[in-house]
Amino acid sequence: METATDPVHSDSDLRQRWRALMGPLGFGERLLWFGFLGPDRRLMKALSQVAIGPRPKSRILKNLMSALHTLLDDMATGTTVAVLLTGPGHGPVSPADRLWSKSLTEMAEQFAVPLEPIFRANDDSLLQVEPA
C-alpha cells in the first residue's frame, strides 16, 4: 500500500500500483475497478468498482464511459483512467479478458476517455490484457 500512489512511468509501474492496491489475490466476484491518474502520473486516492458479468454489455459500458467523460471534464488536463478487471479463477489471460479489454478500449475511444493499459487480476496473477 505504501507504493500505491508512487508515480506511474510505465506499464510495469501501473501493474505494481494495482498489485499494491489489491493486496492478497483472491476474488469472489467479477468487478471492474477504475481510478484516475492525474497529470503528475499518480493514482488519485479514490477508486471505484462496478460489478460485471462474464461478457461486456454495451449499455453498461456506454453508461460508464459517459460518466467517466463527465468526471474528466472537471479534472486537470492530462488526467487518464486506469482500469482493472478482477474475478475468481486461475490461469493466463483468457479470451473473455481480451474481449473485455477490446470492448472497454473501443467504448473509451467513442467517448474520448483516455485509458491507461488494462489489467486483469484473478486468484493467482495480475497481468496486462491486450485487446482481442
PDB file of C-alpha atoms in Angstrom:
ATOM      1  CA  MET A   1       0.000   0.000   0.000  1.00  0.00           C
ATOM      2  CA  GLU A   2       2.894   2.379   0.657  1.00  0.00           C
ATOM      3  CA  THR A   3       3.717   2.470  -3.074  1.00  0.00           C
ATOM      4  CA  ALA A   4       0.105   2.745  -4.329  1.00  0.00           C
ATOM      5  CA  THR A   5       0.433   6.438  -5.162  1.00  0.00           C
ATOM      6  CA  ASP A   6       4.018   6.436  -6.449  1.00  0.00           C
ATOM      7  CA  PRO A   7       4.278   7.981  -9.943  1.00  0.00           C
ATOM      8  CA  VAL A   8       3.454   5.737 -12.911  1.00  0.00           C
ATOM      9  CA  HIS A   9       6.031   5.978 -15.699  1.00  0.00           C
ATOM     10  CA  SER A  10       5.464   2.624 -17.414  1.00  0.00           C
ATOM     11  CA  ASP A  11       3.017  -0.252 -17.817  1.00  0.00           C
ATOM     12  CA  SER A  12       5.080  -2.145 -15.247  1.00  0.00           C
ATOM     13  CA  ASP A  13       4.677   0.709 -12.757  1.00  0.00           C
ATOM     14  CA  LEU A  14       0.899   0.640 -13.239  1.00  0.00           C
ATOM     15  CA  ARG A  15       0.856  -3.122 -12.701  1.00  0.00           C
ATOM     16  CA  GLN A  16       2.763  -2.617  -9.450  1.00  0.00           C
ATOM     17  CA  ARG A  17       0.305   0.065  -8.281  1.00  0.00           C
ATOM     18  CA  TRP A  18      -2.665  -2.237  -8.940  1.00  0.00           C
ATOM     19  CA  ARG A  19      -0.840  -5.079  -7.186  1.00  0.00           C
ATOM     20  CA  ALA A  20      -0.231  -2.877  -4.126  1.00  0.00           C
ATOM     21  CA  LEU A  21      -3.883  -1.814  -4.028  1.00  0.00           C
ATOM     22  CA  MET A  22      -5.304  -5.336  -4.403  1.00  0.00           C
ATOM     23  CA  GLY A  23      -3.341  -6.919  -1.565  1.00  0.00           C
ATOM     24  CA  PRO A  24      -3.616 -10.723  -1.413  1.00  0.00           C
ATOM     25  CA  LEU A  25      -5.186 -12.060  -4.598  1.00  0.00           C
ATOM     26  CA  GLY A  26      -8.452 -13.981  -4.404  1.00  0.00           C
ATOM     27  CA  PHE A  27     -11.786 -12.730  -5.624  1.00  0.00           C
ATOM     28  CA  GLY A  28     -15.355 -13.858  -5.008  1.00  0.00           C
ATOM     29  CA  GLU A  29     -16.987 -11.856  -7.795  1.00  0.00           C
ATOM     30  CA  ARG A  30     -16.165 -10.152 -11.077  1.00  0.00           C
ATOM     31  CA  LEU A  31     -15.535  -6.426 -10.693  1.00  0.00           C
ATOM     32  CA  LEU A  32     -14.294  -3.640 -12.907  1.00  0.00           C
ATOM     33  CA  TRP A  33     -12.171  -1.218 -10.872  1.00  0.00           C
ATOM     34  CA  PHE A  34     -11.304   2.240 -12.132  1.00  0.00           C
ATOM     35  CA  GLY A  35      -9.334   5.163 -10.866  1.00  0.00           C
ATOM     36  CA  PHE A  36      -7.703   8.295 -12.199  1.00  0.00           C
ATOM     37  CA  LEU A  37      -4.066   9.095 -12.872  1.00  0.00           C
ATOM     38  CA  GLY A  38      -3.501  12.817 -12.557  1.00  0.00           C
ATOM     39  CA  PRO A  39      -1.131  14.853 -14.728  1.00  0.00           C
ATOM     40  CA  ASP A  40       1.528  14.134 -12.082  1.00  0.00           C
ATOM     41  CA  ARG A  41       1.121  10.432 -13.066  1.00  0.00           C
ATOM     42  CA  ARG A  42      -0.028   9.456  -9.551  1.00  0.00           C
ATOM     43  CA  LEU A  43      -3.165   7.451  -8.867  1.00  0.00           C
ATOM     44  CA  MET A  44      -5.748   9.539  -7.081  1.00  0.00           C
ATOM     45  CA  LYS A  45      -6.749   8.008  -3.769  1.00  0.00           C
ATOM     46  CA  ALA A  46     -10.365   7.283  -4.726  1.00  0.00           C
ATOM     47  CA  LEU A  47     -11.071   4.026  -6.579  1.00  0.00           C
ATOM     48  CA  SER A  48     -14.480   2.865  -7.711  1.00  0.00           C
ATOM     49  CA  GLN A  49     -15.787  -0.519  -8.768  1.00  0.00           C
ATOM     50  CA  VAL A  50     -18.703  -1.893 -10.750  1.00  0.00           C
ATOM     51  CA  ALA A  51     -19.942  -5.495 -10.644  1.00  0.00           C
ATOM     52  CA  ILE A  52     -19.677  -7.082 -14.096  1.00  0.00           C
ATOM     53  CA  GLY A  53     -20.693 -10.306 -15.766  1.00  0.00           C
ATOM     54  CA  PRO A  54     -18.558 -12.659 -17.806  1.00  0.00           C
ATOM     55  CA  ARG A  55     -19.207 -10.709 -21.034  1.00  0.00           C
ATOM     56  CA  PRO A  56     -19.302  -6.947 -21.614  1.00  0.00           C
ATOM     57  CA  LYS A  57     -22.699  -5.337 -22.091  1.00  0.00           C
ATOM     58  CA  SER A  58     -22.836  -2.319 -24.375  1.00  0.00           C
ATOM     59  CA  ARG A  59     -25.321  -0.373 -22.225  1.00  0.00           C
ATOM     60  CA  ILE A  60     -23.172  -0.685 -19.104  1.00  0.00           C
ATOM     61  CA  LEU A  61     -20.022   0.329 -20.988  1.00  0.00           C
ATOM     62  CA  LYS A  62     -21.765   3.321 -22.560  1.00  0.00           C
ATOM     63  CA  ASN A  63     -23.042   4.492 -19.177  1.00  0.00           C
ATOM     64  CA  LEU A  64     -19.625   4.025 -17.587  1.00  0.00           C
ATOM     65  CA  MET A  65     -17.707   5.857 -20.318  1.00  0.00           C
ATOM     66  CA  SER A  66     -20.260   8.670 -20.397  1.00  0.00           C
ATOM     67  CA  ALA A  67     -19.870   9.122 -16.626  1.00  0.00           C
ATOM     68  CA  LEU A  68     -16.067   8.971 -16.860  1.00  0.00           C
ATOM     69  CA  HIS A  69     -16.076  11.542 -19.663  1.00  0.00           C
ATOM     70  CA  THR A  70     -18.178  13.882 -17.499  1.00  0.00           C
ATOM     71  CA  LEU A  71     -15.889  13.395 -14.490  1.00  0.00           C
ATOM     72  CA  LEU A  72     -12.790  14.043 -16.603  1.00  0.00           C
ATOM     73  CA  ASP A  73     -14.270  17.366 -17.741  1.00  0.00           C
ATOM     74  CA  ASP A  74     -13.871  18.600 -14.150  1.00  0.00           C
ATOM     75  CA  MET A  75     -10.325  17.278 -13.725  1.00  0.00           C
ATOM     76  CA  ALA A  76      -6.955  18.661 -14.715  1.00  0.00           C
ATOM     77  CA  THR A  77      -5.887  18.316 -18.342  1.00  0.00           C
ATOM     78  CA  GLY A  78      -3.825  15.169 -18.768  1.00  0.00           C
ATOM     79  CA  THR A  79      -5.819  13.049 -16.310  1.00  0.00           C
ATOM     80  CA  THR A  80      -6.316   9.473 -17.529  1.00  0.00           C
ATOM     81  CA  VAL A  81      -8.337   6.454 -16.412  1.00  0.00           C
ATOM     82  CA  ALA A  82      -6.793   3.230 -15.103  1.00  0.00           C
ATOM     83  CA  VAL A  83      -8.899   0.053 -15.303  1.00  0.00           C
ATOM     84  CA  LEU A  84      -8.535  -3.321 -13.608  1.00  0.00           C
ATOM     85  CA  LEU A  85     -10.744  -6.363 -14.158  1.00  0.00           C
ATOM     86  CA  THR A  86     -10.883  -8.730 -11.167  1.00  0.00           C
ATOM     87  CA  GLY A  87     -12.561 -12.050 -10.662  1.00  0.00           C
ATOM     88  CA  PRO A  88     -12.224 -15.592  -9.410  1.00  0.00           C
ATOM     89  CA  GLY A  89     -10.202 -18.089 -11.393  1.00  0.00           C
ATOM     90  CA  HIS A  90      -6.710 -19.205 -12.287  1.00  0.00           C
ATOM     91  CA  GLY A  91      -4.501 -19.260 -15.334  1.00  0.00           C
ATOM     92  CA  PRO A  92      -3.363 -16.848 -18.010  1.00  0.00           C
ATOM     93  CA  VAL A  93      -5.281 -14.009 -19.619  1.00  0.00           C
ATOM     94  CA  SER A  94      -8.451 -15.535 -21.080  1.00  0.00           C
ATOM     95  CA  PRO A  95     -10.383 -14.801 -24.274  1.00  0.00           C
ATOM     96  CA  ALA A  96     -13.078 -13.212 -22.053  1.00  0.00           C
ATOM     97  CA  ASP A  97     -10.449 -10.888 -20.526  1.00  0.00           C
ATOM     98  CA  ARG A  98      -9.346  -9.900 -24.036  1.00  0.00           C
ATOM     99  CA  LEU A  99     -12.951  -9.268 -25.085  1.00  0.00           C
ATOM    100  CA  TRP A 100     -13.444  -7.022 -22.038  1.00  0.00           C
ATOM    101  CA  SER A 101     -10.256  -5.144 -22.879  1.00  0.00           C
ATOM    102  CA  LYS A 102     -11.300  -4.678 -26.510  1.00  0.00           C
ATOM    103  CA  SER A 103     -14.817  -3.541 -25.568  1.00  0.00           C
ATOM    104  CA  LEU A 104     -13.551  -1.101 -22.936  1.00  0.00           C
ATOM    105  CA  THR A 105     -10.956   0.323 -25.325  1.00  0.00           C
ATOM    106  CA  GLU A 106     -13.451   0.783 -28.163  1.00  0.00           C
ATOM    107  CA  MET A 107     -16.088   2.415 -25.964  1.00  0.00           C
ATOM    108  CA  ALA A 108     -13.478   4.686 -24.344  1.00  0.00           C
ATOM    109  CA  GLU A 109     -12.456   5.862 -27.821  1.00  0.00           C
ATOM    110  CA  GLN A 110     -16.083   6.691 -28.675  1.00  0.00           C
ATOM    111  CA  PHE A 111     -16.367   8.865 -25.554  1.00  0.00           C
ATOM    112  CA  ALA A 112     -12.836  10.342 -25.762  1.00  0.00           C
ATOM    113  CA  VAL A 113     -11.874   8.780 -22.424  1.00  0.00           C
ATOM    114  CA  PRO A 114      -8.083   8.350 -22.230  1.00  0.00           C
ATOM    115  CA  LEU A 115      -7.400   4.857 -20.874  1.00  0.00           C
ATOM    116  CA  GLU A 116      -4.201   3.513 -19.423  1.00  0.00           C
ATOM    117  CA  PRO A 117      -3.282  -0.101 -20.292  1.00  0.00           C
ATOM    118  CA  ILE A 118      -5.888  -2.521 -18.935  1.00  0.00           C
ATOM    119  CA  PHE A 119      -5.005  -5.168 -16.352  1.00  0.00           C
ATOM    120  CA  ARG A 120      -6.719  -8.299 -15.039  1.00  0.00           C
ATOM    121  CA  ALA A 121      -6.323  -9.920 -11.609  1.00  0.00           C
ATOM    122  CA  ASN A 122      -7.547 -13.398 -10.753  1.00  0.00           C
ATOM    123  CA  ASP A 123      -6.796 -15.664  -7.807  1.00  0.00           C
ATOM    124  CA  ASP A 124      -3.150 -16.178  -8.747  1.00  0.00           C
ATOM    125  CA  SER A 125      -1.894 -13.374 -11.014  1.00  0.00           C
ATOM    126  CA  LEU A 126      -2.244  -9.759 -12.089  1.00  0.00           C
ATOM    127  CA  LEU A 127      -1.450  -9.293 -15.780  1.00  0.00           C
ATOM    128  CA  GLN A 128      -1.781  -6.714 -18.534  1.00  0.00           C
ATOM    129  CA  VAL A 129      -4.509  -7.528 -21.073  1.00  0.00           C
ATOM    130  CA  GLU A 130      -4.055  -6.644 -24.709  1.00  0.00           C
ATOM    131  CA  PRO A 131      -7.347  -6.076 -26.547  1.00  0.00           C
ATOM    132  CA  ALA A 132      -8.617  -9.026 -28.632  1.00  0.00           C
TER     133      ALA A 132
END
